[in-house]
Amino acid sequence: VEQEFGGILRLVRRTVDSITAGRNDGVRSAKGEFILSIDDDMIFDDVHAIRRAVALFRQFPDVGVLTFRIADLEAPGEPQRLHWWHPIPIHTGKNRFFYTNFISEGAIFARASVISATGGYDEEFFGCFEGPDWAFRLIRDGINILYCPTITCVELRVRRIRDQYSKSARNYWLLRNKLWMAWKNYPLGSAI
C-alpha cells in the first residue's frame, strides 16, 4: 500500500484490535476539513458522491454530520432495514432529507471540527452502538445530523460481523453496548 499509494495515502499501523479506536486513529491522522468514514465493506454507487457531499455541507452550514443511505447490491436504491434506526419510518423517510438522531458509523461524512469538538467515538464501545452514542453527544451539543437519500453506500457483506465473531461474543457486545449507551445518555429512570 505504501509503495503504490504512499504519496496520497497515510497508512496507520495499529497494535490494538478495537474498531472504535481504529476509527478515532484514522480521524486524528486526517488533515482535511471533512472526514469520510466508511467501513471496508462499503462502496459508493456514484463516483461523484464525495463532491456532492461537500456541496451539501456548503449548502447546510448548520449540519455537522451527513449520514448516507446504506443499501445492498441487490437493491441499491432501497435502504437496508438493518441500518434504519432513524426517527422517521423507512417508507416515508427513505427518499427525503431530514435531520436525524441516528448515525450508522459504517458510512458517514463529518466536519473535522465537529469530530474534534465532541471527541469522536467512545473507545469503550469496541464495536456496536458507537455511532448512536456519538449521535447523542452531537445532539446534546446542538450539532445537526442530516440523512442524505441522494448519496448511497452499498454494503458488500451484510453479515460480516456475524461471520467474524462467535454468536456469544456478538451477543455480549450488542447487549453490553446497548446497556452502556443507555446508562451514559439517558436519565437513570429512562436508562433502566
PDB file of C-alpha atoms in Angstrom:
ATOM      1  CA  VAL A   1       0.000   0.000   0.000  1.00  0.00           C
ATOM      2  CA  GLU A   2       2.762   2.452   0.914  1.00  0.00           C
ATOM      3  CA  GLN A   3       4.734   1.673  -2.265  1.00  0.00           C
ATOM      4  CA  GLU A   4       1.778   2.216  -4.587  1.00  0.00           C
ATOM      5  CA  PHE A   5      -0.119   4.984  -2.776  1.00  0.00           C
ATOM      6  CA  GLY A   6       2.457   6.479  -0.370  1.00  0.00           C
ATOM      7  CA  GLY A   7       2.268   9.959  -1.848  1.00  0.00           C
ATOM      8  CA  ILE A   8      -1.502  10.313  -1.449  1.00  0.00           C
ATOM      9  CA  LEU A   9      -2.345   7.940   1.393  1.00  0.00           C
ATOM     10  CA  ARG A  10      -1.275   7.687   5.010  1.00  0.00           C
ATOM     11  CA  LEU A  11      -1.227   4.137   6.381  1.00  0.00           C
ATOM     12  CA  VAL A  12      -1.953   3.993  10.120  1.00  0.00           C
ATOM     13  CA  ARG A  13      -0.399   0.980  11.808  1.00  0.00           C
ATOM     14  CA  ARG A  14      -2.260  -0.182  14.890  1.00  0.00           C
ATOM     15  CA  THR A  15      -1.324  -2.636  17.619  1.00  0.00           C
ATOM     16  CA  VAL A  16      -4.664  -2.837  19.478  1.00  0.00           C
ATOM     17  CA  ASP A  17      -7.716  -4.519  17.934  1.00  0.00           C
ATOM     18  CA  SER A  18     -10.533  -2.020  18.507  1.00  0.00           C
ATOM     19  CA  ILE A  19     -12.997  -0.840  15.890  1.00  0.00           C
ATOM     20  CA  THR A  20     -13.743   2.455  17.612  1.00  0.00           C
ATOM     21  CA  ALA A  21     -10.095   3.196  18.412  1.00  0.00           C
ATOM     22  CA  GLY A  22      -9.280   2.484  14.754  1.00  0.00           C
ATOM     23  CA  ARG A  23     -11.915   4.973  13.599  1.00  0.00           C
ATOM     24  CA  ASN A  24     -10.552   7.599  16.009  1.00  0.00           C
ATOM     25  CA  ASP A  25      -6.936   6.951  14.930  1.00  0.00           C
ATOM     26  CA  GLY A  26      -7.952   7.453  11.313  1.00  0.00           C
ATOM     27  CA  VAL A  27      -9.715  10.715  12.124  1.00  0.00           C
ATOM     28  CA  ARG A  28      -6.736  12.019  14.130  1.00  0.00           C
ATOM     29  CA  SER A  29      -4.439  11.238  11.179  1.00  0.00           C
ATOM     30  CA  ALA A  30      -6.627  13.054   8.641  1.00  0.00           C
ATOM     31  CA  LYS A  31      -5.834  16.633   7.685  1.00  0.00           C
ATOM     32  CA  GLY A  32      -8.924  17.765   5.746  1.00  0.00           C
ATOM     33  CA  GLU A  33     -11.873  19.974   6.585  1.00  0.00           C
ATOM     34  CA  PHE A  34     -14.202  16.996   6.140  1.00  0.00           C
ATOM     35  CA  ILE A  35     -13.759  13.380   7.232  1.00  0.00           C
ATOM     36  CA  LEU A  36     -15.246  10.485   5.299  1.00  0.00           C
ATOM     37  CA  SER A  37     -15.610   7.284   7.279  1.00  0.00           C
ATOM     38  CA  ILE A  38     -16.860   4.159   5.557  1.00  0.00           C
ATOM     39  CA  ASP A  39     -16.397   0.551   6.561  1.00  0.00           C
ATOM     40  CA  ASP A  40     -14.180  -1.727   4.498  1.00  0.00           C
ATOM     41  CA  ASP A  41     -17.257  -3.468   3.067  1.00  0.00           C
ATOM     42  CA  MET A  42     -18.873  -0.249   1.740  1.00  0.00           C
ATOM     43  CA  ILE A  43     -18.624   1.345  -1.695  1.00  0.00           C
ATOM     44  CA  PHE A  44     -20.319   4.396  -3.183  1.00  0.00           C
ATOM     45  CA  ASP A  45     -22.725   3.789  -6.039  1.00  0.00           C
ATOM     46  CA  ASP A  46     -21.661   7.095  -7.655  1.00  0.00           C
ATOM     47  CA  VAL A  47     -18.123   8.352  -8.354  1.00  0.00           C
ATOM     48  CA  HIS A  48     -19.261  11.926  -7.577  1.00  0.00           C
ATOM     49  CA  ALA A  49     -20.662  11.094  -4.119  1.00  0.00           C
ATOM     50  CA  ILE A  50     -17.940  12.888  -2.157  1.00  0.00           C
ATOM     51  CA  ARG A  51     -18.176  16.007  -4.318  1.00  0.00           C
ATOM     52  CA  ARG A  52     -21.950  16.039  -3.777  1.00  0.00           C
ATOM     53  CA  ALA A  53     -21.497  15.554  -0.010  1.00  0.00           C
ATOM     54  CA  VAL A  54     -19.124  18.535   0.187  1.00  0.00           C
ATOM     55  CA  ALA A  55     -21.711  20.601  -1.713  1.00  0.00           C
ATOM     56  CA  LEU A  56     -24.318  19.617   0.881  1.00  0.00           C
ATOM     57  CA  PHE A  57     -22.052  20.846   3.686  1.00  0.00           C
ATOM     58  CA  ARG A  58     -21.690  24.163   1.848  1.00  0.00           C
ATOM     59  CA  GLN A  59     -25.474  24.329   1.360  1.00  0.00           C
ATOM     60  CA  PHE A  60     -26.235  23.442   5.003  1.00  0.00           C
ATOM     61  CA  PRO A  61     -23.625  25.165   7.214  1.00  0.00           C
ATOM     62  CA  ASP A  62     -25.563  24.130  10.351  1.00  0.00           C
ATOM     63  CA  VAL A  63     -25.012  20.411   9.611  1.00  0.00           C
ATOM     64  CA  GLY A  64     -22.104  18.683  11.332  1.00  0.00           C
ATOM     65  CA  VAL A  65     -22.564  15.119  10.073  1.00  0.00           C
ATOM     66  CA  LEU A  66     -24.086  13.582   6.944  1.00  0.00           C
ATOM     67  CA  THR A  67     -25.354  10.030   7.160  1.00  0.00           C
ATOM     68  CA  PHE A  68     -25.963   8.167   3.928  1.00  0.00           C
ATOM     69  CA  ARG A  69     -28.462   5.682   2.577  1.00  0.00           C
ATOM     70  CA  ILE A  70     -26.999   2.228   3.158  1.00  0.00           C
ATOM     71  CA  ALA A  71     -28.191  -0.304   0.602  1.00  0.00           C
ATOM     72  CA  ASP A  72     -27.137  -3.736  -0.605  1.00  0.00           C
ATOM     73  CA  LEU A  73     -26.044  -4.964  -4.034  1.00  0.00           C
ATOM     74  CA  GLU A  74     -29.409  -6.495  -4.896  1.00  0.00           C
ATOM     75  CA  ALA A  75     -31.345  -3.254  -4.285  1.00  0.00           C
ATOM     76  CA  PRO A  76     -29.009  -0.228  -4.347  1.00  0.00           C
ATOM     77  CA  GLY A  77     -31.958   2.191  -4.443  1.00  0.00           C
ATOM     78  CA  GLU A  78     -33.537   0.862  -1.252  1.00  0.00           C
ATOM     79  CA  PRO A  79     -32.107   1.459   2.230  1.00  0.00           C
ATOM     80  CA  GLN A  80     -31.445  -1.648   4.299  1.00  0.00           C
ATOM     81  CA  ARG A  81     -33.827  -2.079   7.208  1.00  0.00           C
ATOM     82  CA  LEU A  82     -30.859  -3.378   9.209  1.00  0.00           C
ATOM     83  CA  HIS A  83     -29.338   0.135   9.150  1.00  0.00           C
ATOM     84  CA  TRP A  84     -32.568   2.152   9.500  1.00  0.00           C
ATOM     85  CA  TRP A  85     -32.920   3.395  13.067  1.00  0.00           C
ATOM     86  CA  HIS A  86     -33.922   6.942  12.124  1.00  0.00           C
ATOM     87  CA  PRO A  87     -36.869   8.612  13.898  1.00  0.00           C
ATOM     88  CA  ILE A  88     -38.940   8.578  10.685  1.00  0.00           C
ATOM     89  CA  PRO A  89     -40.432   5.333   9.312  1.00  0.00           C
ATOM     90  CA  ILE A  90     -38.440   3.907   6.409  1.00  0.00           C
ATOM     91  CA  HIS A  91     -41.324   4.061   3.924  1.00  0.00           C
ATOM     92  CA  THR A  92     -41.849   7.814   4.464  1.00  0.00           C
ATOM     93  CA  GLY A  93     -38.238   8.880   5.039  1.00  0.00           C
ATOM     94  CA  LYS A  94     -36.143   6.829   2.638  1.00  0.00           C
ATOM     95  CA  ASN A  95     -36.301   9.343  -0.231  1.00  0.00           C
ATOM     96  CA  ARG A  96     -36.161  12.663   1.603  1.00  0.00           C
ATOM     97  CA  PHE A  97     -33.664  14.740   3.522  1.00  0.00           C
ATOM     98  CA  PHE A  98     -34.312  15.097   7.249  1.00  0.00           C
ATOM     99  CA  TYR A  99     -32.481  15.802  10.470  1.00  0.00           C
ATOM    100  CA  THR A 100     -31.936  12.583  12.369  1.00  0.00           C
ATOM    101  CA  ASN A 101     -30.746  11.370  15.736  1.00  0.00           C
ATOM    102  CA  PHE A 102     -29.035   8.262  14.366  1.00  0.00           C
ATOM    103  CA  ILE A 103     -25.610   7.575  12.904  1.00  0.00           C
ATOM    104  CA  SER A 104     -24.722   4.313  11.236  1.00  0.00           C
ATOM    105  CA  GLU A 105     -20.984   4.563  11.833  1.00  0.00           C
ATOM    106  CA  GLY A 106     -20.221   2.469   8.753  1.00  0.00           C
ATOM    107  CA  ALA A 107     -20.987   5.327   6.347  1.00  0.00           C
ATOM    108  CA  ILE A 108     -20.701   8.959   7.445  1.00  0.00           C
ATOM    109  CA  PHE A 109     -19.181  12.245   6.339  1.00  0.00           C
ATOM    110  CA  ALA A 110     -18.421  14.800   9.058  1.00  0.00           C
ATOM    111  CA  ARG A 111     -16.823  18.158   9.590  1.00  0.00           C
ATOM    112  CA  ALA A 112     -13.424  17.586  11.186  1.00  0.00           C
ATOM    113  CA  SER A 113     -14.140  20.423  13.631  1.00  0.00           C
ATOM    114  CA  VAL A 114     -17.256  18.602  14.889  1.00  0.00           C
ATOM    115  CA  ILE A 115     -15.374  15.363  15.473  1.00  0.00           C
ATOM    116  CA  SER A 116     -12.625  17.227  17.299  1.00  0.00           C
ATOM    117  CA  ALA A 117     -15.091  19.189  19.445  1.00  0.00           C
ATOM    118  CA  THR A 118     -17.048  16.098  20.522  1.00  0.00           C
ATOM    119  CA  GLY A 119     -14.085  13.747  20.933  1.00  0.00           C
ATOM    120  CA  GLY A 120     -15.148  11.241  18.277  1.00  0.00           C
ATOM    121  CA  TYR A 121     -16.246   7.741  19.194  1.00  0.00           C
ATOM    122  CA  ASP A 122     -16.121   6.453  22.749  1.00  0.00           C
ATOM    123  CA  GLU A 123     -13.467   3.727  22.611  1.00  0.00           C
ATOM    124  CA  GLU A 124     -15.097   1.852  25.493  1.00  0.00           C
ATOM    125  CA  PHE A 125     -17.621   0.552  22.951  1.00  0.00           C
ATOM    126  CA  PHE A 126     -15.077  -1.517  20.935  1.00  0.00           C
ATOM    127  CA  GLY A 127     -17.750  -2.047  18.247  1.00  0.00           C
ATOM    128  CA  CYS A 128     -21.577  -1.846  18.084  1.00  0.00           C
ATOM    129  CA  PHE A 129     -23.558   1.249  19.105  1.00  0.00           C
ATOM    130  CA  GLU A 130     -20.614   3.664  18.969  1.00  0.00           C
ATOM    131  CA  GLY A 131     -22.473   5.629  16.255  1.00  0.00           C
ATOM    132  CA  PRO A 132     -25.713   6.091  18.216  1.00  0.00           C
ATOM    133  CA  ASP A 133     -23.685   7.016  21.303  1.00  0.00           C
ATOM    134  CA  TRP A 134     -21.829   9.696  19.332  1.00  0.00           C
ATOM    135  CA  ALA A 135     -25.169  10.917  17.909  1.00  0.00           C
ATOM    136  CA  PHE A 136     -26.420  11.526  21.473  1.00  0.00           C
ATOM    137  CA  ARG A 137     -23.399  13.706  22.177  1.00  0.00           C
ATOM    138  CA  LEU A 138     -23.740  15.582  18.885  1.00  0.00           C
ATOM    139  CA  ILE A 139     -27.397  16.371  19.540  1.00  0.00           C
ATOM    140  CA  ARG A 140     -26.633  17.315  23.153  1.00  0.00           C
ATOM    141  CA  ASP A 141     -24.081  19.821  21.818  1.00  0.00           C
ATOM    142  CA  GLY A 142     -26.570  21.270  19.288  1.00  0.00           C
ATOM    143  CA  ILE A 143     -24.958  19.710  16.203  1.00  0.00           C
ATOM    144  CA  ASN A 144     -27.279  18.611  13.397  1.00  0.00           C
ATOM    145  CA  ILE A 145     -27.111  15.232  11.657  1.00  0.00           C
ATOM    146  CA  LEU A 146     -28.609  15.136   8.161  1.00  0.00           C
ATOM    147  CA  TYR A 147     -29.834  11.964   6.442  1.00  0.00           C
ATOM    148  CA  CYS A 148     -28.988  12.141   2.721  1.00  0.00           C
ATOM    149  CA  PRO A 149     -31.074   9.876   0.471  1.00  0.00           C
ATOM    150  CA  THR A 150     -29.197  11.077  -2.622  1.00  0.00           C
ATOM    151  CA  ILE A 151     -25.870   9.545  -1.532  1.00  0.00           C
ATOM    152  CA  THR A 152     -25.778   5.772  -1.293  1.00  0.00           C
ATOM    153  CA  CYS A 153     -23.216   3.422   0.162  1.00  0.00           C
ATOM    154  CA  VAL A 154     -23.626  -0.177  -0.888  1.00  0.00           C
ATOM    155  CA  GLU A 155     -22.715  -2.753   1.737  1.00  0.00           C
ATOM    156  CA  LEU A 156     -20.957  -5.680   0.118  1.00  0.00           C
ATOM    157  CA  ARG A 157     -21.039  -8.165   3.018  1.00  0.00           C
ATOM    158  CA  VAL A 158     -24.111  -7.574   5.161  1.00  0.00           C
ATOM    159  CA  ARG A 159     -23.436 -10.430   7.566  1.00  0.00           C
ATOM    160  CA  ARG A 160     -19.716  -9.722   8.071  1.00  0.00           C
ATOM    161  CA  ILE A 161     -19.874  -9.148  11.840  1.00  0.00           C
ATOM    162  CA  ARG A 162     -21.801 -12.382  12.282  1.00  0.00           C
ATOM    163  CA  ASP A 163     -19.062 -14.286  10.490  1.00  0.00           C
ATOM    164  CA  GLN A 164     -16.200 -12.549  12.320  1.00  0.00           C
ATOM    165  CA  TYR A 165     -17.249 -13.235  15.903  1.00  0.00           C
ATOM    166  CA  SER A 166     -18.901 -16.146  17.641  1.00  0.00           C
ATOM    167  CA  LYS A 167     -22.581 -15.793  18.425  1.00  0.00           C
ATOM    168  CA  SER A 168     -21.908 -15.476  22.157  1.00  0.00           C
ATOM    169  CA  ALA A 169     -19.239 -12.764  21.638  1.00  0.00           C
ATOM    170  CA  ARG A 170     -21.532 -10.837  19.281  1.00  0.00           C
ATOM    171  CA  ASN A 171     -24.448 -11.063  21.726  1.00  0.00           C
ATOM    172  CA  TYR A 172     -22.184  -9.920  24.561  1.00  0.00           C
ATOM    173  CA  TRP A 173     -21.043  -6.777  22.689  1.00  0.00           C
ATOM    174  CA  LEU A 174     -24.545  -5.939  21.445  1.00  0.00           C
ATOM    175  CA  LEU A 175     -26.129  -6.224  24.900  1.00  0.00           C
ATOM    176  CA  ARG A 176     -23.212  -4.673  26.788  1.00  0.00           C
ATOM    177  CA  ASN A 177     -23.011  -1.670  24.460  1.00  0.00           C
ATOM    178  CA  LYS A 178     -26.759  -1.126  24.347  1.00  0.00           C
ATOM    179  CA  LEU A 179     -26.811  -1.000  28.162  1.00  0.00           C
ATOM    180  CA  TRP A 180     -23.696   1.201  28.271  1.00  0.00           C
ATOM    181  CA  MET A 181     -25.243   3.661  25.784  1.00  0.00           C
ATOM    182  CA  ALA A 182     -28.464   3.889  27.831  1.00  0.00           C
ATOM    183  CA  TRP A 183     -26.538   4.370  31.086  1.00  0.00           C
ATOM    184  CA  LYS A 184     -24.347   7.132  29.618  1.00  0.00           C
ATOM    185  CA  ASN A 185     -27.006   9.077  27.741  1.00  0.00           C
ATOM    186  CA  TYR A 186     -30.358   8.747  29.496  1.00  0.00           C
ATOM    187  CA  PRO A 187     -31.596   9.854  32.911  1.00  0.00           C
ATOM    188  CA  LEU A 188     -31.474   6.956  35.373  1.00  0.00           C
ATOM    189  CA  GLY A 189     -35.192   6.138  35.172  1.00  0.00           C
ATOM    190  CA  SER A 190     -35.205   6.086  31.377  1.00  0.00           C
ATOM    191  CA  ALA A 191     -31.974   4.108  31.220  1.00  0.00           C
ATOM    192  CA  ILE A 192     -33.437   1.400  33.435  1.00  0.00           C
TER     193      ILE A 192
END
